[in-house]
Tab-separated table of C-alpha atoms in Angstrom:
chain	number	residue	atom	x	y	z
Z	746	UNK	CA	43.780	212.165	225.181
Z	747	UNK	CA	43.334	216.038	224.983
Z	748	UNK	CA	41.997	217.459	228.567
Z	749	UNK	CA	40.276	220.851	228.379
Z	750	UNK	CA	41.333	223.328	231.555
Z	751	UNK	CA	39.712	226.220	232.986
Z	752	UNK	CA	41.773	229.855	233.171
Z	753	UNK	CA	42.319	229.352	236.829
Z	754	UNK	CA	43.890	225.651	236.432
Z	755	UNK	CA	45.688	227.329	233.461
Z	756	UNK	CA	47.119	229.980	236.215
Z	757	UNK	CA	48.160	227.049	238.682
Z	758	UNK	CA	49.698	224.540	236.450
Z	759	UNK	CA	52.107	227.663	234.891
Z	760	UNK	CA	53.038	228.874	238.306
Z	761	UNK	CA	53.722	225.375	239.409
Z	762	UNK	CA	56.242	224.928	236.496
Z	763	UNK	CA	59.486	226.187	237.721
Z	764	UNK	CA	61.546	227.124	234.371
Z	765	UNK	CA	64.053	229.981	233.595
Z	766	UNK	CA	63.321	231.885	230.639
Z	767	UNK	CA	65.771	231.086	227.986
Z	768	UNK	CA	67.470	233.239	225.601
Z	769	UNK	CA	66.573	233.490	222.258
Z	770	UNK	CA	68.487	234.435	218.504
Z	771	UNK	CA	64.921	236.136	217.951
Z	772	UNK	CA	63.690	234.053	214.878
Z	773	UNK	CA	61.621	230.966	214.903
Z	774	UNK	CA	62.517	229.046	211.295
Z	775	UNK	CA	59.411	228.146	209.927
Z	776	UNK	CA	60.500	224.985	208.244
Z	777	UNK	CA	59.963	226.723	204.787
Z	778	UNK	CA	63.323	227.718	203.546
Z	779	UNK	CA	61.486	230.220	200.900
Z	780	UNK	CA	59.276	231.707	203.475
Z	781	UNK	CA	61.918	232.253	206.010
Z	782	UNK	CA	64.044	234.037	203.234
Z	783	UNK	CA	61.229	236.234	202.499
Z	784	UNK	CA	60.931	237.395	206.219
Z	785	UNK	CA	64.409	237.877	207.262
Z	786	UNK	CA	65.267	234.137	208.504
Z	787	UNK	CA	61.945	233.090	210.199
Z	788	UNK	CA	59.281	234.563	212.603
Z	789	UNK	CA	60.084	237.100	215.332
Z	790	UNK	CA	59.532	234.948	218.559
Z	791	UNK	CA	58.866	238.040	220.459
Z	792	UNK	CA	55.711	238.783	218.600
Z	793	UNK	CA	52.284	238.325	217.631
Z	794	UNK	CA	51.457	236.406	214.238
Z	795	UNK	CA	47.855	236.159	212.626
Z	796	UNK	CA	46.654	233.909	210.380
Z	797	UNK	CA	43.577	235.087	208.442
Z	798	UNK	CA	41.273	232.290	206.952
Z	799	UNK	CA	40.755	229.440	205.555
Z	800	UNK	CA	39.224	231.116	202.462
Z	801	UNK	CA	37.895	229.197	199.458
Z	802	UNK	CA	39.587	230.527	196.440
Z	803	UNK	CA	36.315	232.314	195.726
Z	804	UNK	CA	34.929	233.417	199.113
Z	805	UNK	CA	34.039	236.958	199.339
Z	806	UNK	CA	35.717	238.850	202.548
Z	807	UNK	CA	33.523	241.824	202.325
Z	808	UNK	CA	30.546	239.839	204.084
Z	809	UNK	CA	29.028	241.891	207.246
Z	810	UNK	CA	26.121	241.339	209.736
Z	811	UNK	CA	24.283	238.437	209.396
Z	812	UNK	CA	26.415	236.380	206.942
Z	813	UNK	CA	29.478	237.072	209.361
Z	814	UNK	CA	27.327	235.244	212.012
Z	815	UNK	CA	26.496	232.222	209.682
Z	816	UNK	CA	29.605	231.920	208.721
Z	817	UNK	CA	31.578	231.932	211.773
Z	818	UNK	CA	29.539	228.690	212.854
Z	819	UNK	CA	31.420	226.844	209.928
Z	820	UNK	CA	34.845	229.038	210.347
Z	821	UNK	CA	37.670	226.790	209.803
Z	822	UNK	CA	41.247	228.023	210.778
Z	823	UNK	CA	44.215	226.778	209.200
Z	824	UNK	CA	45.066	224.781	212.128
Z	825	UNK	CA	47.642	222.352	210.249
Z	826	UNK	CA	49.470	225.280	209.730
Z	827	UNK	CA	49.477	226.315	213.468
Z	828	UNK	CA	50.706	222.769	214.276
Z	829	UNK	CA	53.318	223.036	212.292
Z	830	UNK	CA	54.626	225.993	213.839
Z	831	UNK	CA	53.863	225.026	217.328
Z	832	UNK	CA	56.394	221.561	216.294
Z	833	UNK	CA	58.736	224.402	215.145
Z	834	UNK	CA	58.649	226.334	218.352
Z	835	UNK	CA	58.733	222.956	220.392
Z	836	UNK	CA	61.961	221.615	218.888
Z	837	UNK	CA	63.546	225.014	218.969
Z	838	UNK	CA	63.448	224.631	222.531
Z	839	UNK	CA	65.745	222.806	224.673
Z	840	UNK	CA	63.404	222.550	227.260
Z	841	UNK	CA	60.125	221.348	225.378
Z	842	UNK	CA	58.017	224.360	226.394
Z	843	UNK	CA	54.511	224.323	226.896
Z	844	UNK	CA	52.391	225.145	224.058
Z	845	UNK	CA	49.103	226.804	224.926
Z	846	UNK	CA	46.039	226.457	222.799
Z	847	UNK	CA	43.345	229.056	223.862
Z	848	UNK	CA	39.619	228.674	222.519
Z	849	UNK	CA	37.790	225.342	220.784
Z	850	UNK	CA	38.038	226.474	217.692
Z	851	UNK	CA	41.848	226.397	217.973
Z	852	UNK	CA	41.730	222.733	219.156
Z	853	UNK	CA	43.554	220.040	216.550
Z	854	UNK	CA	42.704	216.498	216.299
Z	855	UNK	CA	44.797	214.539	218.664
Z	856	UNK	CA	45.977	212.601	215.523
Z	857	UNK	CA	46.933	215.595	213.508
Z	858	UNK	CA	49.502	216.555	216.499
Z	859	UNK	CA	51.520	213.658	216.395
Z	860	UNK	CA	54.616	212.548	213.852
Z	861	UNK	CA	55.836	209.721	212.541
Z	862	UNK	CA	52.808	207.972	212.445
Z	863	UNK	CA	51.504	208.639	215.919
Z	864	UNK	CA	55.066	207.618	217.523
Z	865	UNK	CA	55.861	210.798	218.391
Z	866	UNK	CA	53.611	212.807	220.954
Z	867	UNK	CA	55.590	215.250	222.200
Z	868	UNK	CA	53.673	218.379	220.764
Z	869	UNK	CA	50.576	216.637	222.362
Z	870	UNK	CA	51.789	215.725	225.505
Z	871	UNK	CA	53.133	219.518	225.819
Z	872	UNK	CA	50.144	221.003	225.546
Z	873	UNK	CA	47.438	222.361	227.372
Z	874	UNK	CA	43.886	223.217	225.942
Z	875	UNK	CA	41.729	226.169	227.683
Z	876	UNK	CA	38.371	226.953	226.528
Z	877	UNK	CA	36.758	230.361	227.604
Z	878	UNK	CA	33.543	231.457	227.065
Z	879	UNK	CA	33.774	234.516	225.066
Z	880	UNK	CA	36.860	237.287	223.083
Z	881	UNK	CA	37.704	238.627	226.937
Z	882	UNK	CA	38.169	235.307	228.237
Z	883	UNK	CA	40.223	234.086	225.304
Z	884	UNK	CA	42.364	237.219	225.581
Z	885	UNK	CA	42.960	236.806	229.390
Z	886	UNK	CA	43.943	233.069	228.922
Z	887	UNK	CA	46.450	234.359	226.298
Z	888	UNK	CA	47.556	237.040	228.684
Z	889	UNK	CA	48.351	234.761	231.386
Z	890	UNK	CA	50.101	232.399	229.429
Z	891	UNK	CA	52.222	234.783	227.409
Z	892	UNK	CA	53.767	235.992	230.899
Z	893	UNK	CA	54.831	232.009	231.731
Z	894	UNK	CA	58.144	231.130	231.322
Z	895	UNK	CA	56.909	227.750	230.705
Z	896	UNK	CA	55.503	228.462	227.552
Z	897	UNK	CA	56.806	228.338	224.243
Z	898	UNK	CA	54.133	229.150	222.124
Z	899	UNK	CA	50.672	230.489	222.415
Z	900	UNK	CA	47.649	229.643	219.982
Z	901	UNK	CA	44.857	231.922	220.371
Z	902	UNK	CA	41.569	232.406	218.343
Z	903	UNK	CA	41.229	235.954	217.968
Z	904	UNK	CA	37.904	236.031	216.281
Z	905	UNK	CA	36.539	239.689	217.280
Z	906	UNK	CA	39.519	241.162	219.043
Z	907	UNK	CA	39.742	244.805	219.018
Z	908	UNK	CA	43.263	246.664	217.838
Z	909	UNK	CA	43.420	247.270	221.552
Z	910	UNK	CA	43.820	243.318	222.160
Z	911	UNK	CA	46.000	242.557	219.519
Z	912	UNK	CA	48.449	245.858	221.007
Z	913	UNK	CA	48.220	243.894	224.253
Z	914	UNK	CA	49.205	240.645	222.767
Z	915	UNK	CA	51.870	242.208	220.986
Z	916	UNK	CA	53.550	243.982	223.639
Z	917	UNK	CA	53.379	240.882	225.878
Z	918	UNK	CA	54.995	238.606	223.144
Z	919	UNK	CA	57.600	241.267	222.829
Z	920	UNK	CA	58.263	241.400	226.533
Z	921	UNK	CA	58.303	238.256	227.589
Z	922	UNK	CA	59.986	236.898	224.317
Z	923	UNK	CA	56.945	234.399	223.458
Z	924	UNK	CA	55.892	233.360	220.302
Z	925	UNK	CA	52.037	234.015	219.841
Z	926	UNK	CA	49.733	232.882	217.019
Z	927	UNK	CA	46.215	234.058	216.289
Z	928	UNK	CA	43.852	233.005	213.879
Z	929	UNK	CA	40.939	235.157	212.631
Z	930	UNK	CA	38.214	234.779	209.803
Z	931	UNK	CA	38.848	235.938	206.309
Z	932	UNK	CA	36.060	239.007	206.973
Z	933	UNK	CA	38.148	240.517	209.734
Z	934	UNK	CA	41.150	240.787	206.914
Z	935	UNK	CA	40.618	244.424	207.026
Z	936	UNK	CA	40.361	245.245	210.795
Z	937	UNK	CA	43.134	247.105	212.178
Z	938	UNK	CA	45.679	245.027	213.953
Z	939	UNK	CA	48.848	245.548	215.803
Z	940	UNK	CA	50.342	241.983	214.679
Z	941	UNK	CA	53.603	241.793	214.071
Z	942	UNK	CA	52.546	239.594	210.935
Z	943	UNK	CA	49.477	239.029	208.923
Z	944	UNK	CA	49.147	236.363	206.827
Z	945	UNK	CA	46.457	235.078	204.332
Z	946	UNK	CA	45.452	231.244	203.737
Z	947	UNK	CA	42.922	229.628	201.511
Z	948	UNK	CA	42.315	226.427	200.239
Z	949	UNK	CA	44.098	225.340	197.255
Z	950	UNK	CA	42.005	222.806	194.606
Z	951	UNK	CA	43.873	219.641	193.914
Z	952	UNK	CA	44.201	218.677	190.291
Z	953	UNK	CA	44.350	215.055	190.928
Z	954	UNK	CA	42.206	212.192	192.840
Z	955	UNK	CA	39.811	212.671	195.638
Z	956	UNK	CA	42.429	210.605	197.323
Z	957	UNK	CA	45.338	212.700	196.657
Z	958	UNK	CA	42.888	215.839	197.891
Z	959	UNK	CA	42.143	213.777	201.300
Z	960	UNK	CA	46.036	213.074	202.162
Z	961	UNK	CA	47.620	215.814	200.846
Z	962	UNK	CA	45.721	219.106	201.065
Z	963	UNK	CA	47.041	222.326	199.689
Z	964	UNK	CA	46.349	225.744	201.002
Z	965	UNK	CA	47.929	229.137	199.398
Z	966	UNK	CA	49.416	230.934	201.640
Z	967	UNK	CA	50.182	234.658	201.315
Z	968	UNK	CA	52.109	237.225	203.517
Z	969	UNK	CA	50.164	240.404	204.071
Z	970	UNK	CA	52.364	241.974	206.017
Z	971	UNK	CA	55.634	241.521	207.896
Z	972	UNK	CA	57.019	244.804	210.148
Z	973	UNK	CA	60.392	245.556	208.930
Z	974	UNK	CA	60.317	243.285	206.043
Z	975	UNK	CA	58.394	244.886	203.306
Z	976	UNK	CA	56.877	241.667	200.705
Z	977	UNK	CA	58.940	241.673	197.821
Z	978	UNK	CA	56.993	241.496	194.482
Z	979	UNK	CA	56.681	237.596	193.579
Z	980	UNK	CA	58.341	236.345	196.880
Z	981	UNK	CA	55.022	236.600	199.077
Z	982	UNK	CA	53.090	234.101	197.942
Z	983	UNK	CA	53.750	230.076	198.603
Z	984	UNK	CA	51.836	226.729	198.465
Z	985	UNK	CA	51.899	224.589	201.336
Z	986	UNK	CA	50.765	220.634	201.498
Z	987	UNK	CA	50.393	218.274	203.933
Z	988	UNK	CA	51.341	215.001	204.572
Z	989	UNK	CA	49.098	212.918	206.686
Z	990	UNK	CA	51.369	209.908	206.887
Z	991	UNK	CA	54.100	211.902	208.278
Z	992	UNK	CA	52.248	214.532	209.917
Z	993	UNK	CA	54.385	217.368	208.095
Z	994	UNK	CA	53.457	220.339	206.338
Z	995	UNK	CA	55.731	221.211	203.451
Z	996	UNK	CA	56.349	223.990	200.931
Z	997	UNK	CA	54.729	222.291	197.535
Z	998	UNK	CA	56.803	222.039	194.456
Z	999	UNK	CA	55.372	220.884	191.047
Z	1000	UNK	CA	58.294	218.713	190.341
Z	1001	UNK	CA	57.407	216.802	193.408
Z	1002	UNK	CA	53.711	217.039	192.460
Z	1003	UNK	CA	54.302	215.822	189.006
Z	1004	UNK	CA	56.450	212.702	190.079
Z	1005	UNK	CA	53.766	211.633	192.866
Z	1006	UNK	CA	51.081	211.833	190.063
Z	1007	UNK	CA	52.216	209.563	187.935
Z	1008	UNK	CA	52.127	206.926	190.577
Z	1009	UNK	CA	48.436	207.662	191.492
Z	1010	UNK	CA	45.293	205.479	190.285
Z	1011	UNK	CA	41.884	206.847	189.243
Z	1012	UNK	CA	39.930	204.246	191.822
Z	1013	UNK	CA	39.420	206.787	194.162
Z	1014	UNK	CA	38.554	209.833	191.991
Z	1015	UNK	CA	34.685	209.245	192.834
Z	1016	UNK	CA	35.564	209.690	196.591
Z	1017	UNK	CA	34.420	212.723	198.644
Z	1018	UNK	CA	38.144	213.659	200.635
Z	1019	UNK	CA	37.429	213.619	204.334
Z	1020	UNK	CA	39.997	216.303	206.004
Z	1021	UNK	CA	39.367	216.812	209.544
Z	1022	UNK	CA	41.202	219.370	211.440
Z	1023	UNK	CA	39.240	220.456	214.356
Z	1024	UNK	CA	38.504	218.365	217.382
Z	1025	UNK	CA	36.028	218.463	219.993
Z	1026	UNK	CA	37.163	218.270	223.600
Z	1027	UNK	CA	37.279	214.931	225.038
Z	1028	UNK	CA	36.416	216.183	228.811
Z	1029	UNK	CA	34.336	218.995	230.088
Z	1030	UNK	CA	35.403	222.115	231.787
Z	1031	UNK	CA	36.509	221.788	235.239
């Protein structure tokens, strides 16, 4: 069960955990070999990485004003990507450090956070969920979490964050060698940001049965910027596929897709896929 805490409870919780800050080789492997190769081995652990999306393949990123406000109500961040990276961070630490999720929009369903058909709950058990009221509160909570040696990764709703806010997070992540992941809607792709890397994610149509789309949804991942590592043309875009049974997000290959396709039936072809990524909090804020 997920318990949502206040910022004050976050501070008290982290102050009560006595953990020395561990050394690091500087990068966190994403678990996607082709992506790691393109960015020099993995994500910089002491850095802010922004994930922009999820956008539909035909979504217009130029919306503004009232259109932005209306879309913000239905904006769905790429939480499967964030859960995958949070697992990578957790397993890379010998102390199983905490992951702090800041902003209700960032809260995944508990069922998405467990592996091996629900038997491995380590990420869920080592997660703290904070629900500030506004962007200022989200930045404050992220600030507190990034300063704690008990925290391995901070995931924050970066919607409406200014350049100054992203610079603050980038500097804190670098100083305390902590992975910072921020999600932003597609219409903020043009906003200035001090993030070490920026990525764009969009839905990818699955040309198979509705059952396939529900249990193995796919996304197109595109690298927009990685400081010190200019994207190479032809090596800056990938397809990711979620395996709901294993609780894993993998690089998609056409060969694997073709093999599975021959085994699928069409009996669920007319069923609307039901894929859920975000939960409501299970308790009230303290």
